[in-house]
PDB file of C-alpha atoms in Angstrom:
ATOM      1  CA  UNK A   1      -0.257   0.164   0.034  1.00  0.00           C
ATOM      2  CA  UNK A   2       0.990   3.346  -1.093  1.00  0.00           C
ATOM      3  CA  UNK A   3       1.905   6.056   1.231  1.00  0.00           C
ATOM      4  CA  UNK A   4       0.010   8.777   1.796  1.00  0.00           C
ATOM      5  CA  UNK A   5       2.098  11.521  -0.496  1.00  0.00           C
ATOM      6  CA  UNK A   6       2.518   9.064  -2.868  1.00  0.00           C
ATOM      7  CA  UNK A   7      -1.332   8.872  -2.831  1.00  0.00           C
ATOM      8  CA  UNK A   8      -1.733  12.281  -3.417  1.00  0.00           C
ATOM      9  CA  UNK A   9       1.020  13.063  -5.364  1.00  0.00           C
ATOM     10  CA  UNK A  10      -0.800  10.256  -7.602  1.00  0.00           C
ATOM     11  CA  UNK A  11      -4.666  11.931  -7.405  1.00  0.00           C
ATOM     12  CA  UNK A  12      -1.945  15.509  -8.556  1.00  0.00           C
ATOM     13  CA  UNK A  13      -0.197  13.318 -11.594  1.00  0.00           C
ATOM     14  CA  UNK A  14      -3.561  12.167 -12.845  1.00  0.00           C
ATOM     15  CA  UNK A  15      -5.425  14.884 -12.719  1.00  0.00           C
ATOM     16  CA  UNK A  16      -3.328  16.906 -14.569  1.00  0.00           C
ATOM     17  CA  UNK A  17      -3.818  14.358 -17.080  1.00  0.00           C
ATOM     18  CA  UNK A  18      -6.820  13.969 -17.120  1.00  0.00           C
ATOM     19  CA  UNK A  19      -6.633  18.731 -18.188  1.00  0.00           C
ATOM     20  CA  UNK A  20      -3.632  18.379 -19.549  1.00  0.00           C
ATOM     21  CA  UNK A  21      -3.938  20.236 -23.616  1.00  0.00           C
ATOM     22  CA  UNK A  22      -3.762  16.559 -24.689  1.00  0.00           C
ATOM     23  CA  UNK A  23      -6.554  15.165 -22.444  1.00  0.00           C
ATOM     24  CA  UNK A  24      -8.665  18.793 -23.365  1.00  0.00           C
ATOM     25  CA  UNK A  25      -8.269  17.466 -26.546  1.00  0.00           C
ATOM     26  CA  UNK A  26      -9.390  13.868 -26.593  1.00  0.00           C
ATOM     27  CA  UNK A  27     -12.362  15.521 -23.902  1.00  0.00           C
ATOM     28  CA  UNK A  28     -13.811  17.656 -26.259  1.00  0.00           C
ATOM     29  CA  UNK A  29     -12.994  15.640 -29.260  1.00  0.00           C
ATOM     30  CA  UNK A  30     -15.337  12.221 -27.300  1.00  0.00           C
ATOM     31  CA  UNK A  31     -17.939  14.971 -26.208  1.00  0.00           C
ATOM     32  CA  UNK A  32     -18.680  15.920 -29.717  1.00  0.00           C
ATOM     33  CA  UNK A  33     -18.735  12.146 -31.074  1.00  0.00           C
ATOM     34  CA  UNK A  34     -20.854  12.055 -29.152  1.00  0.00           C
ATOM     35  CA  UNK A  35     -23.446  14.043 -29.471  1.00  0.00           C
ATOM     36  CA  UNK A  36     -23.188  13.788 -33.274  1.00  0.00           C
ATOM     37  CA  UNK A  37     -23.764   9.991 -32.572  1.00  0.00           C
ATOM     38  CA  UNK A  38     -26.901  10.658 -30.262  1.00  0.00           C
ATOM     39  CA  UNK A  39     -28.171  13.103 -33.677  1.00  0.00           C
ATOM     40  CA  UNK A  40     -27.263  10.379 -35.606  1.00  0.00           C
ATOM     41  CA  UNK A  41     -29.338   7.677 -33.787  1.00  0.00           C
ATOM     42  CA  UNK A  42     -32.744   9.754 -34.143  1.00  0.00           C
ATOM     43  CA  UNK A  43     -31.799  11.166 -37.897  1.00  0.00           C
ATOM     44  CA  UNK A  44     -31.923   7.163 -38.290  1.00  0.00           C
ATOM     45  CA  UNK A  45     -34.500   6.239 -36.194  1.00  0.00           C
ATOM     46  CA  UNK A  46     -36.729   8.191 -38.201  1.00  0.00           C
ATOM     47  CA  UNK A  47     -35.751   6.670 -41.848  1.00  0.00           C
ATOM     48  CA  UNK A  48     -36.802   3.526 -40.306  1.00  0.00           C
ATOM     49  CA  UNK A  49     -39.833   4.971 -38.628  1.00  0.00           C
ATOM     50  CA  UNK A  50     -41.188   6.997 -41.972  1.00  0.00           C
ATOM     51  CA  UNK A  51     -39.955   5.351 -44.931  1.00  0.00           C
ATOM     52  CA  UNK A  52     -39.412   1.986 -43.339  1.00  0.00           C
ATOM     53  CA  UNK A  53     -43.317   2.341 -41.881  1.00  0.00           C
ATOM     54  CA  UNK A  54     -44.723   3.557 -44.855  1.00  0.00           C
ATOM     55  CA  UNK A  55     -42.565   1.066 -46.967  1.00  0.00           C
ATOM     56  CA  UNK A  56     -44.110  -1.754 -44.299  1.00  0.00           C
ATOM     57  CA  UNK A  57     -48.141  -0.290 -44.876  1.00  0.00           C
ATOM     58  CA  UNK A  58     -48.034   0.102 -48.386  1.00  0.00           C
ATOM     59  CA  UNK A  59     -48.800   3.577 -48.396  1.00  0.00           C
ATOM     60  CA  UNK A  60     -45.655   4.451 -50.992  1.00  0.00           C
ATOM     61  CA  UNK A  61     -46.724   8.466 -51.280  1.00  0.00           C
ATOM     62  CA  UNK A  62     -45.395   9.047 -47.801  1.00  0.00           C
ATOM     63  CA  UNK A  63     -42.249   8.648 -48.822  1.00  0.00           C
ATOM     64  CA  UNK A  64     -42.526  12.005 -50.884  1.00  0.00           C
ATOM     65  CA  UNK A  65     -43.451  13.418 -47.597  1.00  0.00           C
ATOM     66  CA  UNK A  66     -40.270  15.283 -47.173  1.00  0.00           C
ATOM     67  CA  UNK A  67     -37.990  13.383 -49.686  1.00  0.00           C
ATOM     68  CA  UNK A  68     -39.124  15.507 -53.657  1.00  0.00           C
ATOM     69  CA  UNK A  69     -39.639  12.864 -55.789  1.00  0.00           C
ATOM     70  CA  UNK A  70     -39.614  10.101 -53.578  1.00  0.00           C
ATOM     71  CA  UNK A  71     -41.777   7.978 -55.038  1.00  0.00           C
ATOM     72  CA  UNK A  72     -43.373   7.806 -58.566  1.00  0.00           C
ATOM     73  CA  UNK A  73     -46.270   6.002 -60.272  1.00  0.00           C
ATOM     74  CA  UNK A  74     -44.920   3.736 -63.322  1.00  0.00           C
ATOM     75  CA  UNK A  75     -40.842   4.021 -62.602  1.00  0.00           C
ATOM     76  CA  UNK A  76     -40.226   0.984 -61.520  1.00  0.00           C
ATOM     77  CA  UNK A  77     -36.525   1.251 -61.866  1.00  0.00           C
ATOM     78  CA  UNK A  78     -36.378   4.516 -60.054  1.00  0.00           C
ATOM     79  CA  UNK A  79     -38.407   4.187 -57.376  1.00  0.00           C
ATOM     80  CA  UNK A  80     -36.010   0.787 -56.555  1.00  0.00           C
ATOM     81  CA  UNK A  81     -32.992   3.182 -56.677  1.00  0.00           C
ATOM     82  CA  UNK A  82     -34.516   5.050 -54.105  1.00  0.00           C
ATOM     83  CA  UNK A  83     -35.655   2.480 -52.096  1.00  0.00           C
ATOM     84  CA  UNK A  84     -32.195   1.079 -51.557  1.00  0.00           C
ATOM     85  CA  UNK A  85     -31.452   4.298 -51.470  1.00  0.00           C
ATOM     86  CA  UNK A  86     -33.096   5.112 -48.251  1.00  0.00           C
ATOM     87  CA  UNK A  87     -32.380   1.611 -46.407  1.00  0.00           C
ATOM     88  CA  UNK A  88     -28.898   1.693 -46.985  1.00  0.00           C
ATOM     89  CA  UNK A  89     -28.836   4.951 -46.245  1.00  0.00           C
ATOM     90  CA  UNK A  90     -30.248   4.197 -42.651  1.00  0.00           C
ATOM     91  CA  UNK A  91     -27.542   1.486 -42.260  1.00  0.00           C
ATOM     92  CA  UNK A  92     -24.730   3.977 -42.981  1.00  0.00           C
ATOM     93  CA  UNK A  93     -25.644   6.438 -40.205  1.00  0.00           C
ATOM     94  CA  UNK A  94     -25.366   4.394 -37.851  1.00  0.00           C
ATOM     95  CA  UNK A  95     -22.593   1.626 -39.231  1.00  0.00           C
ATOM     96  CA  UNK A  96     -20.121   4.246 -39.800  1.00  0.00           C
ATOM     97  CA  UNK A  97     -20.317   5.735 -35.905  1.00  0.00           C
ATOM     98  CA  UNK A  98     -19.815   2.534 -33.845  1.00  0.00           C
ATOM     99  CA  UNK A  99     -16.627   1.845 -36.275  1.00  0.00           C
ATOM    100  CA  UNK A 100     -15.227   4.946 -34.027  1.00  0.00           C
ATOM    101  CA  UNK A 101     -15.450   3.722 -31.044  1.00  0.00           C
ATOM    102  CA  UNK A 102     -12.156   2.615 -29.671  1.00  0.00           C
ATOM    103  CA  UNK A 103     -14.155  -0.160 -27.430  1.00  0.00           C
ATOM    104  CA  UNK A 104     -16.023  -2.232 -30.076  1.00  0.00           C
ATOM    105  CA  UNK A 105     -12.304  -2.116 -32.779  1.00  0.00           C
ATOM    106  CA  UNK A 106     -10.164  -3.675 -29.286  1.00  0.00           C
ATOM    107  CA  UNK A 107     -12.915  -6.095 -27.757  1.00  0.00           C
ATOM    108  CA  UNK A 108     -14.498  -6.899 -31.150  1.00  0.00           C
ATOM    109  CA  UNK A 109     -12.571  -6.799 -33.316  1.00  0.00           C
ATOM    110  CA  UNK A 110     -14.373  -9.500 -35.515  1.00  0.00           C
ATOM    111  CA  UNK A 111     -17.520  -6.875 -35.254  1.00  0.00           C
ATOM    112  CA  UNK A 112     -15.356  -4.036 -36.372  1.00  0.00           C
ATOM    113  CA  UNK A 113     -14.324  -6.196 -39.707  1.00  0.00           C
ATOM    114  CA  UNK A 114     -18.058  -6.963 -40.348  1.00  0.00           C
ATOM    115  CA  UNK A 115     -19.216  -4.176 -39.573  1.00  0.00           C
ATOM    116  CA  UNK A 116     -16.321  -2.238 -41.730  1.00  0.00           C
ATOM    117  CA  UNK A 117     -17.067  -4.392 -44.522  1.00  0.00           C
ATOM    118  CA  UNK A 118     -20.884  -3.769 -44.886  1.00  0.00           C
ATOM    119  CA  UNK A 119     -19.842   0.163 -44.140  1.00  0.00           C
ATOM    120  CA  UNK A 120     -17.865   0.457 -46.776  1.00  0.00           C
ATOM    121  CA  UNK A 121     -19.811  -2.126 -49.474  1.00  0.00           C
ATOM    122  CA  UNK A 122     -23.400   0.452 -47.727  1.00  0.00           C
ATOM    123  CA  UNK A 123     -21.173   3.673 -48.849  1.00  0.00           C
ATOM    124  CA  UNK A 124     -20.948   3.030 -52.177  1.00  0.00           C
ATOM    125  CA  UNK A 125     -24.236   1.585 -53.313  1.00  0.00           C
ATOM    126  CA  UNK A 126     -25.775   4.991 -50.918  1.00  0.00           C
ATOM    127  CA  UNK A 127     -23.364   7.080 -53.014  1.00  0.00           C
ATOM    128  CA  UNK A 128     -24.131   5.497 -56.596  1.00  0.00           C
ATOM    129  CA  UNK A 129     -27.922   5.678 -56.196  1.00  0.00           C
ATOM    130  CA  UNK A 130     -27.713   8.981 -54.659  1.00  0.00           C
ATOM    131  CA  UNK A 131     -25.864  10.090 -57.867  1.00  0.00           C
ATOM    132  CA  UNK A 132     -28.521   8.057 -60.638  1.00  0.00           C
ATOM    133  CA  UNK A 133     -31.295   9.845 -58.369  1.00  0.00           C
ATOM    134  CA  UNK A 134     -29.877  12.911 -59.370  1.00  0.00           C
ATOM    135  CA  UNK A 135     -29.762  12.744 -62.763  1.00  0.00           C
ATOM    136  CA  UNK A 136     -33.131  10.469 -63.089  1.00  0.00           C
ATOM    137  CA  UNK A 137     -35.032  13.525 -61.449  1.00  0.00           C
ATOM    138  CA  UNK A 138     -35.533  17.547 -61.455  1.00  0.00           C
ATOM    139  CA  UNK A 139     -32.872  18.212 -58.355  1.00  0.00           C
ATOM    140  CA  UNK A 140     -35.142  20.023 -56.025  1.00  0.00           C
ATOM    141  CA  UNK A 141     -33.427  24.214 -56.090  1.00  0.00           C
ATOM    142  CA  UNK A 142     -30.493  25.035 -58.477  1.00  0.00           C
ATOM    143  CA  UNK A 143     -28.996  21.717 -60.199  1.00  0.00           C
ATOM    144  CA  UNK A 144     -25.199  23.732 -58.947  1.00  0.00           C
ATOM    145  CA  UNK A 145     -26.599  22.690 -54.888  1.00  0.00           C
ATOM    146  CA  UNK A 146     -27.739  18.586 -56.753  1.00  0.00           C
ATOM    147  CA  UNK A 147     -23.901  19.154 -58.211  1.00  0.00           C
ATOM    148  CA  UNK A 148     -22.581  19.549 -54.951  1.00  0.00           C
ATOM    149  CA  UNK A 149     -24.337  16.200 -53.305  1.00  0.00           C
ATOM    150  CA  UNK A 150     -23.513  14.143 -56.360  1.00  0.00           C
ATOM    151  CA  UNK A 151     -19.664  15.892 -56.072  1.00  0.00           C
ATOM    152  CA  UNK A 152     -20.223  14.155 -52.361  1.00  0.00           C
ATOM    153  CA  UNK A 153     -21.038  11.195 -53.775  1.00  0.00           C
ATOM    154  CA  UNK A 154     -18.376  11.094 -55.434  1.00  0.00           C
ATOM    155  CA  UNK A 155     -15.792  11.674 -52.442  1.00  0.00           C
ATOM    156  CA  UNK A 156     -17.195   8.301 -51.445  1.00  0.00           C
ATOM    157  CA  UNK A 157     -16.360   6.300 -53.364  1.00  0.00           C
ATOM    158  CA  UNK A 158     -12.926   7.725 -53.166  1.00  0.00           C
ATOM    159  CA  UNK A 159     -12.604   7.789 -49.629  1.00  0.00           C
ATOM    160  CA  UNK A 160     -13.999   4.021 -49.606  1.00  0.00           C
ATOM    161  CA  UNK A 161     -11.248   2.589 -51.418  1.00  0.00           C
ATOM    162  CA  UNK A 162      -8.596   4.239 -49.363  1.00  0.00           C
ATOM    163  CA  UNK A 163      -9.778   3.275 -46.057  1.00  0.00           C
ATOM    164  CA  UNK A 164     -10.217  -0.240 -47.782  1.00  0.00           C
ATOM    165  CA  UNK A 165      -6.794  -0.445 -49.807  1.00  0.00           C
ATOM    166  CA  UNK A 166      -4.733   0.904 -46.483  1.00  0.00           C
ATOM    167  CA  UNK A 167      -6.899  -1.604 -44.225  1.00  0.00           C
ATOM    168  CA  UNK A 168      -5.434  -5.081 -46.920  1.00  0.00           C
ATOM    169  CA  UNK A 169      -2.454  -3.282 -46.537  1.00  0.00           C
ATOM    170  CA  UNK A 170      -1.874  -3.153 -42.911  1.00  0.00           C
ATOM    171  CA  UNK A 171      -2.017   0.965 -42.850  1.00  0.00           C
ATOM    172  CA  UNK A 172      -3.312   1.326 -39.349  1.00  0.00           C
ATOM    173  CA  UNK A 173      -3.316   4.764 -38.974  1.00  0.00           C
ATOM    174  CA  UNK A 174      -3.905   5.496 -42.879  1.00  0.00           C
ATOM    175  CA  UNK A 175      -6.711   3.491 -42.163  1.00  0.00           C
ATOM    176  CA  UNK A 176      -7.937   5.173 -39.542  1.00  0.00           C
ATOM    177  CA  UNK A 177      -7.235   8.961 -41.361  1.00  0.00           C
ATOM    178  CA  UNK A 178      -9.463   7.992 -44.305  1.00  0.00           C
ATOM    179  CA  UNK A 179     -12.007   6.101 -42.068  1.00  0.00           C
ATOM    180  CA  UNK A 180     -12.055   9.104 -40.481  1.00  0.00           C
ATOM    181  CA  UNK A 181     -13.030  10.664 -43.776  1.00  0.00           C
ATOM    182  CA  UNK A 182     -15.143   8.417 -44.681  1.00  0.00           C
ATOM    183  CA  UNK A 183     -17.701   8.924 -41.970  1.00  0.00           C
ATOM    184  CA  UNK A 184     -17.142  12.376 -43.135  1.00  0.00           C
ATOM    185  CA  UNK A 185     -18.149  12.839 -46.060  1.00  0.00           C
ATOM    186  CA  UNK A 186     -20.739   9.667 -45.478  1.00  0.00           C
ATOM    187  CA  UNK A 187     -22.425  12.083 -42.796  1.00  0.00           C
ATOM    188  CA  UNK A 188     -23.245  15.074 -45.539  1.00  0.00           C
ATOM    189  CA  UNK A 189     -26.667  14.307 -45.854  1.00  0.00           C
ATOM    190  CA  UNK A 190     -27.328  14.685 -42.168  1.00  0.00           C
ATOM    191  CA  UNK A 191     -24.694  17.878 -41.383  1.00  0.00           C
ATOM    192  CA  UNK A 192     -26.801  19.278 -44.354  1.00  0.00           C
ATOM    193  CA  UNK A 193     -30.207  19.014 -42.393  1.00  0.00           C
ATOM    194  CA  UNK A 194     -28.543  20.364 -38.940  1.00  0.00           C
ATOM    195  CA  UNK A 195     -26.993  22.683 -40.444  1.00  0.00           C
ATOM    196  CA  UNK A 196     -30.291  24.224 -42.458  1.00  0.00           C
ATOM    197  CA  UNK A 197     -32.362  23.828 -38.704  1.00  0.00           C
ATOM    198  CA  UNK A 198     -29.092  25.986 -37.021  1.00  0.00           C
ATOM    199  CA  UNK A 199     -29.377  27.873 -39.754  1.00  0.00           C
ATOM    200  CA  UNK A 200     -32.969  28.814 -39.369  1.00  0.00           C
ATOM    201  CA  UNK A 201     -32.873  29.000 -35.487  1.00  0.00           C
ATOM    202  CA  UNK A 202     -30.568  31.274 -34.947  1.00  0.00           C
ATOM    203  CA  UNK A 203     -32.280  33.660 -38.148  1.00  0.00           C
ATOM    204  CA  UNK A 204     -35.592  32.492 -36.752  1.00  0.00           C
ATOM    205  CA  UNK A 205     -36.590  31.251 -39.883  1.00  0.00           C
ATOM    206  CA  UNK A 206     -35.848  31.130 -43.786  1.00  0.00           C
ATOM    207  CA  UNK A 207     -33.117  33.455 -44.687  1.00  0.00           C
ATOM    208  CA  UNK A 208     -31.417  33.359 -47.734  1.00  0.00           C
ATOM    209  CA  UNK A 209     -32.410  31.510 -49.680  1.00  0.00           C
ATOM    210  CA  UNK A 210     -36.880  30.636 -51.336  1.00  0.00           C
ATOM    211  CA  UNK A 211     -38.771  28.070 -48.967  1.00  0.00           C
ATOM    212  CA  UNK A 212     -41.066  27.255 -51.989  1.00  0.00           C
ATOM    213  CA  UNK A 213     -38.145  27.075 -54.317  1.00  0.00           C
ATOM    214  CA  UNK A 214     -35.085  25.880 -52.192  1.00  0.00           C
ATOM    215  CA  UNK A 215     -33.005  28.392 -53.977  1.00  0.00           C
ATOM    216  CA  UNK A 216     -30.864  30.349 -52.741  1.00  0.00           C
ATOM    217  CA  UNK A 217     -26.726  31.425 -51.697  1.00  0.00           C
ATOM    218  CA  UNK A 218     -27.030  30.050 -48.631  1.00  0.00           C
ATOM    219  CA  UNK A 219     -28.660  26.216 -49.558  1.00  0.00           C
ATOM    220  CA  UNK A 220     -25.610  26.695 -51.703  1.00  0.00           C
ATOM    221  CA  UNK A 221     -23.194  27.778 -49.346  1.00  0.00           C
ATOM    222  CA  UNK A 222     -24.447  24.477 -47.395  1.00  0.00           C
ATOM    223  CA  UNK A 223     -24.574  21.969 -49.733  1.00  0.00           C
ATOM    224  CA  UNK A 224     -20.601  23.422 -50.367  1.00  0.00           C
ATOM    225  CA  UNK A 225     -20.228  23.088 -47.052  1.00  0.00           C
ATOM    226  CA  UNK A 226     -21.875  19.530 -45.818  1.00  0.00           C
ATOM    227  CA  UNK A 227     -18.964  17.966 -46.654  1.00  0.00           C
ATOM    228  CA  UNK A 228     -15.921  20.882 -47.642  1.00  0.00           C
ATOM    229  CA  UNK A 229     -16.408  21.997 -42.963  1.00  0.00           C
ATOM    230  CA  UNK A 230     -16.288  18.641 -41.464  1.00  0.00           C
ATOM    231  CA  UNK A 231     -13.602  17.774 -43.720  1.00  0.00           C
ATOM    232  CA  UNK A 232     -11.437  20.405 -42.964  1.00  0.00           C
ATOM    233  CA  UNK A 233     -12.126  20.212 -39.972  1.00  0.00           C
ATOM    234  CA  UNK A 234     -10.867  17.184 -39.353  1.00  0.00           C
ATOM    235  CA  UNK A 235      -7.736  17.997 -41.229  1.00  0.00           C
ATOM    236  CA  UNK A 236      -7.108  20.082 -39.121  1.00  0.00           C
ATOM    237  CA  UNK A 237      -7.024  17.781 -36.296  1.00  0.00           C
ATOM    238  CA  UNK A 238      -5.933  15.579 -37.960  1.00  0.00           C
ATOM    239  CA  UNK A 239      -2.165  18.716 -37.396  1.00  0.00           C
ATOM    240  CA  UNK A 240      -2.975  19.518 -33.798  1.00  0.00           C
ATOM    241  CA  UNK A 241      -3.308  15.706 -33.400  1.00  0.00           C
ATOM    242  CA  UNK A 242       0.322  15.257 -34.140  1.00  0.00           C
ATOM    243  CA  UNK A 243       1.638  17.990 -32.785  1.00  0.00           C
ATOM    244  CA  UNK A 244       3.758  18.868 -30.143  1.00  0.00           C
ATOM    245  CA  UNK A 245       2.572  21.744 -29.212  1.00  0.00           C
ATOM    246  CA  UNK A 246      -0.041  22.885 -25.749  1.00  0.00           C
ATOM    247  CA  UNK A 247      -1.070  26.054 -27.442  1.00  0.00           C
ATOM    248  CA  UNK A 248      -2.598  24.588 -30.864  1.00  0.00           C
ATOM    249  CA  UNK A 249      -4.403  21.262 -28.691  1.00  0.00           C
ATOM    250  CA  UNK A 250      -5.762  24.018 -26.526  1.00  0.00           C
ATOM    251  CA  UNK A 251      -7.007  26.848 -29.270  1.00  0.00           C
ATOM    252  CA  UNK A 252      -9.219  23.438 -31.072  1.00  0.00           C
ATOM    253  CA  UNK A 253     -10.664  22.057 -27.967  1.00  0.00           C
ATOM    254  CA  UNK A 254     -12.112  25.292 -27.655  1.00  0.00           C
ATOM    255  CA  UNK A 255     -13.059  25.329 -30.993  1.00  0.00           C
ATOM    256  CA  UNK A 256     -14.502  21.795 -30.148  1.00  0.00           C
ATOM    257  CA  UNK A 257     -16.975  23.540 -27.647  1.00  0.00           C
ATOM    258  CA  UNK A 258     -18.093  26.048 -29.918  1.00  0.00           C
ATOM    259  CA  UNK A 259     -19.100  23.242 -32.936  1.00  0.00           C
ATOM    260  CA  UNK A 260     -20.354  20.560 -30.525  1.00  0.00           C
ATOM    261  CA  UNK A 261     -22.590  23.673 -29.207  1.00  0.00           C
ATOM    262  CA  UNK A 262     -23.123  24.486 -33.018  1.00  0.00           C
ATOM    263  CA  UNK A 263     -24.226  20.693 -33.671  1.00  0.00           C
ATOM    264  CA  UNK A 264     -26.546  20.347 -30.798  1.00  0.00           C
ATOM    265  CA  UNK A 265     -28.039  23.100 -31.805  1.00  0.00           C
ATOM    266  CA  UNK A 266     -28.827  21.800 -35.142  1.00  0.00           C
ATOM    267  CA  UNK A 267     -29.691  18.318 -33.906  1.00  0.00           C
ATOM    268  CA  UNK A 268     -32.539  19.827 -31.708  1.00  0.00           C
ATOM    269  CA  UNK A 269     -33.942  21.891 -34.555  1.00  0.00           C
ATOM    270  CA  UNK A 270     -33.828  18.796 -36.551  1.00  0.00           C
ATOM    271  CA  UNK A 271     -35.192  17.388 -34.229  1.00  0.00           C
ATOM    272  CA  UNK A 272     -38.452  18.735 -33.391  1.00  0.00           C
ATOM    273  CA  UNK A 273     -39.057  20.556 -37.135  1.00  0.00           C
ATOM    274  CA  UNK A 274     -37.757  16.923 -38.695  1.00  0.00           C
ATOM    275  CA  UNK A 275     -38.195  13.753 -37.579  1.00  0.00           C
ATOM    276  CA  UNK A 276     -40.038  14.157 -33.599  1.00  0.00           C
ATOM    277  CA  UNK A 277     -43.035  15.065 -35.431  1.00  0.00           C
ATOM    278  CA  UNK A 278     -43.069  11.628 -37.871  1.00  0.00           C
ATOM    279  CA  UNK A 279     -43.300   9.244 -34.835  1.00  0.00           C
TER     280      UNK A 279
END
């Protein structure tokens, strides 16, 4: 049994390590991730409840409640692509965050491998079907916005390749980085929704776009930001993580607090205005 002095020193050391620059960065990263995970679970439950429930009842028209051109009578192949896209969107929304939980990777490696393969396959199919939906249907809003969303789909395909190739080559560190990039890009649709709801909340209504035509500069910026900003913040995180200096870690930790507040606000707005009404 250690002496009181040793115990005291150990306690001080533990406290310091917990709230050191590196510990602060880790803590705030985990808080943001948990916040985002909760939001994605709610989004996935909404997809299952609205679209899955409507499909089970045979109420195909319900697809169009918040998805333009979701169901179009007489267009079998188009409807099949949309159905596949929606189903896989629910899978990817849950499967992605599960790949990033360290405890699951450590204690359940088989699950991590199997879920990872499913996630990559679903990510590819979701991107391909999403691009096809944009090609087969008139877009909601401007063509530029549709092209930006399609480009996000291309990024998902590219990132999926690098995730797979790095895993096959046992390049663990590189595999992790590409996996995180894929998660951010694959979450683009979710980021768009919480970003839009955050914008509506802070402005007390639609500003910078027409809610009827769904066109305007605010939506164009948001369509680009749905993947550019998450990826930019992630690249910044990679550099801060490798830095041997405390100041960048502290600065990024403060930024994460702000990002968590923005994310939580967007999740709250999307839950109250988009998702919970369909439960």
